[in-house]
XYZ file of C-alpha atoms in Angstrom:
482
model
C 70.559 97.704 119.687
C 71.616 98.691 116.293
C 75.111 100.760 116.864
C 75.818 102.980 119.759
C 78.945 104.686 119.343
C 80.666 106.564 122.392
C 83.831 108.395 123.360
C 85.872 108.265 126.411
C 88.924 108.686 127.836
C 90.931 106.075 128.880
C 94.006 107.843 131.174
C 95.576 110.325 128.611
C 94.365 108.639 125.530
C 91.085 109.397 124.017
C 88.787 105.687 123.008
C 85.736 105.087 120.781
C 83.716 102.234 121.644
C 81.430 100.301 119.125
C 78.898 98.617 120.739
C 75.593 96.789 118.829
C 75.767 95.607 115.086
C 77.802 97.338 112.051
C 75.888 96.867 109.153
C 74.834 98.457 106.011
C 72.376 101.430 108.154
C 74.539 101.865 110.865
C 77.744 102.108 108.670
C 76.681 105.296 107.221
C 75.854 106.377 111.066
C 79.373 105.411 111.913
C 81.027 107.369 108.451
C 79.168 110.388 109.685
C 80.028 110.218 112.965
C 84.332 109.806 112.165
C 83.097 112.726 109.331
C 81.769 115.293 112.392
C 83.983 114.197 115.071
C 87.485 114.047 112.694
C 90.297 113.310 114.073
C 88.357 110.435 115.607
C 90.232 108.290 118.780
C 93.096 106.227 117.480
C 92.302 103.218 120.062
C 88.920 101.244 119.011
C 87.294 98.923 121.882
C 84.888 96.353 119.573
C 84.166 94.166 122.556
C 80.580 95.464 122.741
C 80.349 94.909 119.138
C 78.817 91.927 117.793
C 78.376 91.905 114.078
C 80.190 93.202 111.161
C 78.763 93.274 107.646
C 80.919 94.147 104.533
C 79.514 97.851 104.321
C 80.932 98.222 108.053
C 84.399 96.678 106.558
C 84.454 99.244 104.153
C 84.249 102.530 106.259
C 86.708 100.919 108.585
C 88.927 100.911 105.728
C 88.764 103.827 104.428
C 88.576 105.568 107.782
C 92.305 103.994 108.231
C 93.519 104.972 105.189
C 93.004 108.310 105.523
C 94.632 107.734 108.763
C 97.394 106.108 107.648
C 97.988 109.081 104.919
C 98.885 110.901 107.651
C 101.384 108.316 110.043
C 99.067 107.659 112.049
C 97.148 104.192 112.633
C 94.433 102.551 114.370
C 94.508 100.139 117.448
C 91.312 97.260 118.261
C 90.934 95.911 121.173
C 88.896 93.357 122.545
C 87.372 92.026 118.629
C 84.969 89.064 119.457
C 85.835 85.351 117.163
C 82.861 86.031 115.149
C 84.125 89.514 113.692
C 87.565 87.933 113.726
C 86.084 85.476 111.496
C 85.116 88.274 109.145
C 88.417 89.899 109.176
C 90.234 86.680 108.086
C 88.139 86.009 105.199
C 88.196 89.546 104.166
C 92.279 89.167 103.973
C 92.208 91.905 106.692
C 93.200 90.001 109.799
C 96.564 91.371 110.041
C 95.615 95.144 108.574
C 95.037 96.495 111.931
C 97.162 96.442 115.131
C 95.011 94.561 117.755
C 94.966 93.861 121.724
C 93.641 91.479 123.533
C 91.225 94.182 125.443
C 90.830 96.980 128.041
C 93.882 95.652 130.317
C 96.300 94.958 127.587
C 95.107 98.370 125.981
C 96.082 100.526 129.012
C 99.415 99.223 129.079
C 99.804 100.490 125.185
C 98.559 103.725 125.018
C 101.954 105.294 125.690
C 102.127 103.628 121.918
C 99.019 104.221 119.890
C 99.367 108.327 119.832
C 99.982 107.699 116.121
C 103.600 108.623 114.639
C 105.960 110.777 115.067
C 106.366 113.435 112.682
C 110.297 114.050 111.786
C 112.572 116.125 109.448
C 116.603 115.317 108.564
C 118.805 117.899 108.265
C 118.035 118.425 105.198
C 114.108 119.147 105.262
C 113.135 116.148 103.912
C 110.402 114.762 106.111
C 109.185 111.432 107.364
C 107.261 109.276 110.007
C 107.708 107.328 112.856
C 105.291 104.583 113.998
C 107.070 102.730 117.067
C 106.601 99.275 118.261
C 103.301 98.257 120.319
C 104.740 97.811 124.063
C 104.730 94.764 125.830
C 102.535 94.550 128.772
C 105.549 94.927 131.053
C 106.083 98.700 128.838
C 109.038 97.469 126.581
C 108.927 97.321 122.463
C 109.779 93.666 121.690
C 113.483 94.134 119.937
C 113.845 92.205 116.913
C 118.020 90.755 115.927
C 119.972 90.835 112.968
C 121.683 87.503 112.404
C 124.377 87.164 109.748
C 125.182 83.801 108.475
C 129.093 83.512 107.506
C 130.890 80.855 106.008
C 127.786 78.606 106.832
C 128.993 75.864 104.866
C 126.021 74.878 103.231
C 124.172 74.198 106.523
C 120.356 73.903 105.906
C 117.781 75.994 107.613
C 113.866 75.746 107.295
C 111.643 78.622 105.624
C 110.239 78.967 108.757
C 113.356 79.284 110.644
C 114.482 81.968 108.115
C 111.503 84.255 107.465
C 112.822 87.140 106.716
C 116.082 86.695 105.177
C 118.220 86.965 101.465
C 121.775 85.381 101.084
C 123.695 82.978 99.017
C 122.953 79.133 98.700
C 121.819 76.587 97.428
C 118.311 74.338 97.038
C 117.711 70.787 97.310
C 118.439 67.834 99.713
C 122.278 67.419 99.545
C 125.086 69.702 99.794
C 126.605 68.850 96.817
C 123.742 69.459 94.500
C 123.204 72.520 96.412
C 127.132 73.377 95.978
C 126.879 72.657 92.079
C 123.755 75.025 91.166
C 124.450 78.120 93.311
C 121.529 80.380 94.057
C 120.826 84.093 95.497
C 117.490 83.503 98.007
C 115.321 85.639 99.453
C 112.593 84.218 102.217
C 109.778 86.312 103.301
C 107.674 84.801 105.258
C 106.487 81.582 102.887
C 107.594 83.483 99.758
C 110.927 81.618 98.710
C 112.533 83.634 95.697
C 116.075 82.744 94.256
C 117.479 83.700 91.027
C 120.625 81.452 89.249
C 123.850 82.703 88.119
C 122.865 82.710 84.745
C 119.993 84.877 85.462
C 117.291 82.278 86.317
C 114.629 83.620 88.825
C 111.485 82.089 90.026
C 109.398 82.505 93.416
C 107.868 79.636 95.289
C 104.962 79.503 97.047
C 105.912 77.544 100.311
C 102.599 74.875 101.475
C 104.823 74.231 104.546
C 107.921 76.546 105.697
C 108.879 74.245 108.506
C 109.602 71.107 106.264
C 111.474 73.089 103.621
C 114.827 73.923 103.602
C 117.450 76.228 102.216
C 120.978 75.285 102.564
C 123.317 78.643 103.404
C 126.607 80.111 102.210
C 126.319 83.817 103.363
C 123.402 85.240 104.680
C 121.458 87.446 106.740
C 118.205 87.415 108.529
C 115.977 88.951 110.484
C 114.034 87.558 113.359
C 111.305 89.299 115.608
C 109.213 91.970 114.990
C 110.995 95.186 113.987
C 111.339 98.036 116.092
C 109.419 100.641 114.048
C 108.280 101.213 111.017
C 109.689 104.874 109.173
C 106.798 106.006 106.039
C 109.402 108.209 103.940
C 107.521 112.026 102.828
C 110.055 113.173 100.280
C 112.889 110.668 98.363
C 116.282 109.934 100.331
C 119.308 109.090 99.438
C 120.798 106.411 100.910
C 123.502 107.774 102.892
C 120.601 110.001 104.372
C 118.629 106.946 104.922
C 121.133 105.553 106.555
C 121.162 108.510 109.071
C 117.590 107.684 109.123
C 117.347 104.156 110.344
C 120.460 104.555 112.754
C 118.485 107.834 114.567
C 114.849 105.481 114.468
C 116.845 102.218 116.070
C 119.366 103.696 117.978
C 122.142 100.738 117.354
C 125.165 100.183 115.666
C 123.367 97.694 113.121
C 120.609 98.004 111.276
C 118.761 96.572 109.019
C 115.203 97.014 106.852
C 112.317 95.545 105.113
C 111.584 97.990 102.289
C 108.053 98.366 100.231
C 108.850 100.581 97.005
C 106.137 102.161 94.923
C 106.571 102.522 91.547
C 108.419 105.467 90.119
C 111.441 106.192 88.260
C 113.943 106.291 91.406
C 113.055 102.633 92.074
C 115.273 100.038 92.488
C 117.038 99.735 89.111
C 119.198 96.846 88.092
C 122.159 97.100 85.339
C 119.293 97.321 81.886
C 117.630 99.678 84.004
C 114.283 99.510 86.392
C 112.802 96.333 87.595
C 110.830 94.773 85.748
C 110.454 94.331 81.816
C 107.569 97.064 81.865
C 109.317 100.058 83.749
C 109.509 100.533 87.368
C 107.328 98.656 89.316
C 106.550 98.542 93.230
C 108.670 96.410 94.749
C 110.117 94.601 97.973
C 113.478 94.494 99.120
C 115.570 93.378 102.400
C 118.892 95.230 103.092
C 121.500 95.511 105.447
C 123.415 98.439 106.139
C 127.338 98.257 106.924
C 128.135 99.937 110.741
C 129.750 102.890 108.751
C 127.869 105.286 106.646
C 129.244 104.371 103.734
C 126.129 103.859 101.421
C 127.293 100.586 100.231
C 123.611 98.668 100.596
C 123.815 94.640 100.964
C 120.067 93.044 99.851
C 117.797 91.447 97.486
C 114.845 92.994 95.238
C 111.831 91.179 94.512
C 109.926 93.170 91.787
C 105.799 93.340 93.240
C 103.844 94.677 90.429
C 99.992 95.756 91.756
C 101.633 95.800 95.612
C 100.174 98.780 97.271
C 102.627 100.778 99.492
C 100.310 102.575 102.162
C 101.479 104.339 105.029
C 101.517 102.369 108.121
C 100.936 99.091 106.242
C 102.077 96.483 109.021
C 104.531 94.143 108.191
C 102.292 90.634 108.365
C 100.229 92.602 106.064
C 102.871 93.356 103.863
C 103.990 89.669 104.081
C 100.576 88.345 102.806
C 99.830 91.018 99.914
C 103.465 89.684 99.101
C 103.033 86.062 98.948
C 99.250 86.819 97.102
C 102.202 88.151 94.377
C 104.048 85.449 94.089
C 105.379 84.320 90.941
C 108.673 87.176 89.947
C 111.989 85.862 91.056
C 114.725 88.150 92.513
C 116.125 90.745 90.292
C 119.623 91.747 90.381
C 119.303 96.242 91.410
C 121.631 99.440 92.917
C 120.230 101.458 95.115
C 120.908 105.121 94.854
C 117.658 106.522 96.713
C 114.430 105.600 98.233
C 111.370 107.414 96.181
C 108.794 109.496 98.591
C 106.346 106.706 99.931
C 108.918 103.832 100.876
C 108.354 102.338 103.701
C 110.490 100.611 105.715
C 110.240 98.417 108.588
C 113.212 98.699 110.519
C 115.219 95.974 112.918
C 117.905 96.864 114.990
C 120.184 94.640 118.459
C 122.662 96.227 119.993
C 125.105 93.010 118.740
C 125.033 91.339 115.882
C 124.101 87.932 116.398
C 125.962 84.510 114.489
C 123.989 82.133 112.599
C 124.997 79.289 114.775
C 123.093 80.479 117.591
C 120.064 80.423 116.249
C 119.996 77.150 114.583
C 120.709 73.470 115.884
C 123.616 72.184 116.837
C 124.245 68.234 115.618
C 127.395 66.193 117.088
C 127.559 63.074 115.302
C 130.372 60.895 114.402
C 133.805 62.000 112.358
C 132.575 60.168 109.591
C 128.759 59.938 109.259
C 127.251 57.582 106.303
C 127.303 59.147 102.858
C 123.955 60.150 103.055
C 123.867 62.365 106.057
C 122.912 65.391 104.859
C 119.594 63.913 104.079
C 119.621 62.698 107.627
C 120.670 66.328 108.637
C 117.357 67.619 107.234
C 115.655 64.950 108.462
C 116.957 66.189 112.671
C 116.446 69.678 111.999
C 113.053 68.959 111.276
C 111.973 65.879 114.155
C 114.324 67.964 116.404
C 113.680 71.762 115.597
C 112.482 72.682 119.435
C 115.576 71.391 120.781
C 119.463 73.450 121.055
C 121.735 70.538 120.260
C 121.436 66.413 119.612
C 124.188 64.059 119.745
C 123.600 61.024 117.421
C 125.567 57.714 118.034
C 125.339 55.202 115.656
C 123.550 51.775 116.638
C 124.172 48.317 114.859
C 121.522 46.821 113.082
C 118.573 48.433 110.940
C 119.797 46.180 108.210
C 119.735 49.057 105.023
C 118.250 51.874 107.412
C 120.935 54.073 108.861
C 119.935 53.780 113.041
C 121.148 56.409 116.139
C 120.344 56.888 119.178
C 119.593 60.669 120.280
C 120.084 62.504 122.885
C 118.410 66.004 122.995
C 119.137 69.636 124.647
C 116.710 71.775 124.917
C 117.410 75.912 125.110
C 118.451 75.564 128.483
C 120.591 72.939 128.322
C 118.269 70.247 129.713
C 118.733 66.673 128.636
C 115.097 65.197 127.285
C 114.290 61.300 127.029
C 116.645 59.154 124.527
C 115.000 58.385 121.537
C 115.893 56.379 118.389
C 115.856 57.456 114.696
C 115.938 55.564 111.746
C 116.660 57.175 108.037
C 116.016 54.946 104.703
C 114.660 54.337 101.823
C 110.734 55.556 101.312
C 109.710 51.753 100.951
C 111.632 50.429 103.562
C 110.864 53.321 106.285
C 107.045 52.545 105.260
C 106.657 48.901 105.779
C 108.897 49.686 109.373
C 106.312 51.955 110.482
C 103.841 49.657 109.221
C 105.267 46.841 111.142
C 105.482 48.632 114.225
C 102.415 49.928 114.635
C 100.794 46.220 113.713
C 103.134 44.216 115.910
C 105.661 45.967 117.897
C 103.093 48.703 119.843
C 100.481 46.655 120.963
C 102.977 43.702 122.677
C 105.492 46.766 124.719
C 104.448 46.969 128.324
C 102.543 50.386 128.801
C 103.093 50.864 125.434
C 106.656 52.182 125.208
C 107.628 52.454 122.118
C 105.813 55.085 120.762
C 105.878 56.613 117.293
C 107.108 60.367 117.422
C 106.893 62.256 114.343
C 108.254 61.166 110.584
C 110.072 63.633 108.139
C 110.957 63.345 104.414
C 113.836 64.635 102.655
C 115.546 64.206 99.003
C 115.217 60.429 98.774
C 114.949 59.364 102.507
C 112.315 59.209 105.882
C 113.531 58.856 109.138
C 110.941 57.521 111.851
C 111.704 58.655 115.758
C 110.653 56.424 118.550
C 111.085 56.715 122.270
C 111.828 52.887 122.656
C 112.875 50.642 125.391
C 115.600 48.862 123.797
C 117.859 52.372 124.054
C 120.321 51.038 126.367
C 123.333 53.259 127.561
C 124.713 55.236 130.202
C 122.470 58.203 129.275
C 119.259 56.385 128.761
C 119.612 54.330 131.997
C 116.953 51.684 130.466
C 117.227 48.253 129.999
C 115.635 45.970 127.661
C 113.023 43.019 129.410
C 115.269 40.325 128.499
C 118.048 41.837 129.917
C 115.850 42.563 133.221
C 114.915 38.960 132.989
C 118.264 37.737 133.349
C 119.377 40.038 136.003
């Protein structure tokens, strides 16, 4: 079978199925076909189809472009590994919405009709692209957090993904406290500019291990609710109007992808960037009051393309391909015709604390705790809340015992965790695999994960010497004598 292409209708919703190979014949069969039969079925089904060659890539593409021109974008369901496979290398994994197949597609049409078509008061138009649904028929709702008088406490890149505040870098608080910095976070992308004008952009090899520590911020965590494809230039005020008719909340906030033109984000010597305007990223938060006062970052993107319907992974990885501009300091006085923004919304504004650990430890924890601190938040990230208690001995490591929370409140096995020196911490773990492991009946102490931050590594073990009310375990020589 080379291609056989057929369309159906699935409910209410009209479907084209691929089924055979999409190569470099049967591509120009396909562009034909979408060419005769325009507008072709927003929802694909590719589980009959079992090989994809670039040429097929390419009138996929520009198929959904044109689409996408419009507000309106495609769904694929049911893609096999193999054309997966193709899609990742291509840099297109994330381009297209995708479901799992035929099941997860029925309970999604009510969202794949393309978007909505809208006008403000004013005539100026734009487009609506909602959510996917759940399988249960409910948009996953993204939250606003904000981040107040944080005092410096650290949180990962990949805690943070989408987020912009005021900070600081490095290990301790007080280094972080001396050199200030403005932050951005999307996705890996870490961006921060000094207060004397400083900017770079960092790459991130692995979010979960690196940490920003936060004064005032905000962030954004989910997927967002919908994304809005501005058709003629807004001003913010109307924007806001906008964004509070799309979520329907009290708070809102956006992930905005600027093209380049001369209503751009502009900073005090004028537009971004040293060359003119230039596209351009931003994350803002609007107040609860339509006052047009706009709280955000801008990271200038020159070469970012700004499509309709782009999805916001998408976004995220043309971004990060980009990386390499720092934040620049901008007003915003209106959004040029082809913004797009992604929009979050929660009916209550949510605290920082609640979405990060909680750590009880002593009233006066060694000096170099906030090391330690990184070190928890990392070994301990799936947990709520740990209480560390100090434990004598460890000679120049810095030992507690832990006990863990999870979400619910749960308690989870004691374990022990030791923060020192990089030397020290490596001949322990040496040590205890060679000599401690092997000699523990059914192997009870058992290594659980390492971490290193600034100039320390703490090991966690699940050991049997924990002793305590809460660990209800008792060493053998203590069983011996009993």
């Amino acid at each position: 079978m080379d291609l056989e292409i057929t369309r159906s209708v699935h409910g209410e919703v009209a479907v084209l199925r691929l089924s055979g190979r999409l190569n470099g014949a049967t591509a120009l069969l396909l562009e034909r076909w979408l060419q005769e039969h325009a507008p072709a079925p927003l929802l694909w089904d590719l589980a009959g189809l079992h090989f994809l060659s670039s040429a097929g890539v390419r009138v996929l593409l520009v198929h959904e472009k044109q689409l996408r021109q419009r507000g309106q974008a495609t769904v694929l369901a049911g893609v096999l590994p193999s054309l997966q496979e193709v899609l990742t290398i291509t840099g297109l994994a994330s381009f297209w919405q995708q479901l799992p197949g035929l099941p997860e597609m029925a309970a999604a049409l009510p969202t794949v009709r393309g978007a909505e078509e809208r006008t403000t008061a004013d005539g100026l138009h734009f487009s609506v692209l909602r959510a996917a649904a759940t399988p249960a028929g409910a948009a996953v709702e993204g939250a606003l957090v904000r981040w107040q008088d944080a005092a410096y406490v650290g949180a990962s890149v990949q805690q943070l993904h989408l987020a912009f505040g005021r900070g600081g870098l490095g290990a301790r608080k007080d280094t972080a406290r001396a050199r200030p910095v403005n932050f951005a976070c999307f996705g890996r992308l870490l961006s921060y500019r000094l207060e004397d004008g400083e900017t770079d952009a960092l790459l991130v090899a692995d979010p979960a291990t690196n940490f920003v520590r936060i004064e005032e911020a905000w962030s954004f965590t989910g997927p967002p609710l919908a994304t809005v494809t501005l058709h003629d230039a807004l001003p913010v005020a109307t924007a806001y109007a906008v964004l509070q008719q799309v979520s329907g909340t009290p708070w809102t906030g956006a992930l905005l992808a600027m093209p380049a033109g001369p209503t751009g984000p502009t900073g005090p010597t004028g537009p971004a960037g040293p060359a003119g305007p230039e596209a351009a990223v931003a994350l803002w938060v609007l107040p609860p009051a339509s006052t047009g006062i706009v709280a955000g970052c801008c990271l200038p993107a020159p070469g970012l393309a700004v499509e309709p319907g782009l999805a916001l992974p998408a976004l995220l990885e043309r971004l990060q391909a980009l990386a390499g501009e720092g934040l620049a300091a901008w007003t915003l006085e209106a959004l040029p015709a082809g913004t797009q923004l992604h929009v979050f919304g929660s009916h209550t504004l949510q605290a920082g604390a609640d979405h990060t650990l909680n750590i009880e430890v002593p009233a006066t924890p060694p000096g170099h705790f906030d090391e330690s601190e990184l070190i928890v938040r990392t070994l301990y990230a799936d947990c709520r809340r740990v209480v560390l208690t100090p434990l004598t001995g460890g000679f120049s490591a810095t030992t507690w015992q832990v006990e863990s929370f999870d979400a619910q409140q749960r308690r989870l096995l004691p374990t022990v965790l030791k923060v020192g020196p990089p030397a020290m911490m490596n001949r322990e773990n040496a040590a205890h695999e060679r000599y401690v492991r092997p000699f523990i009946l059914n192997n009870a102490s058992v290594g659980l994960g390492s971490a290193t931050q600034g100039t320390a590594v703490g090991l966690c073990y699940n050991f049997v010497g924990v002793t305590g009310a809460s660990a209800g375990l008792k060493t053998l020589a203590r069983r011996w004598l009993d």
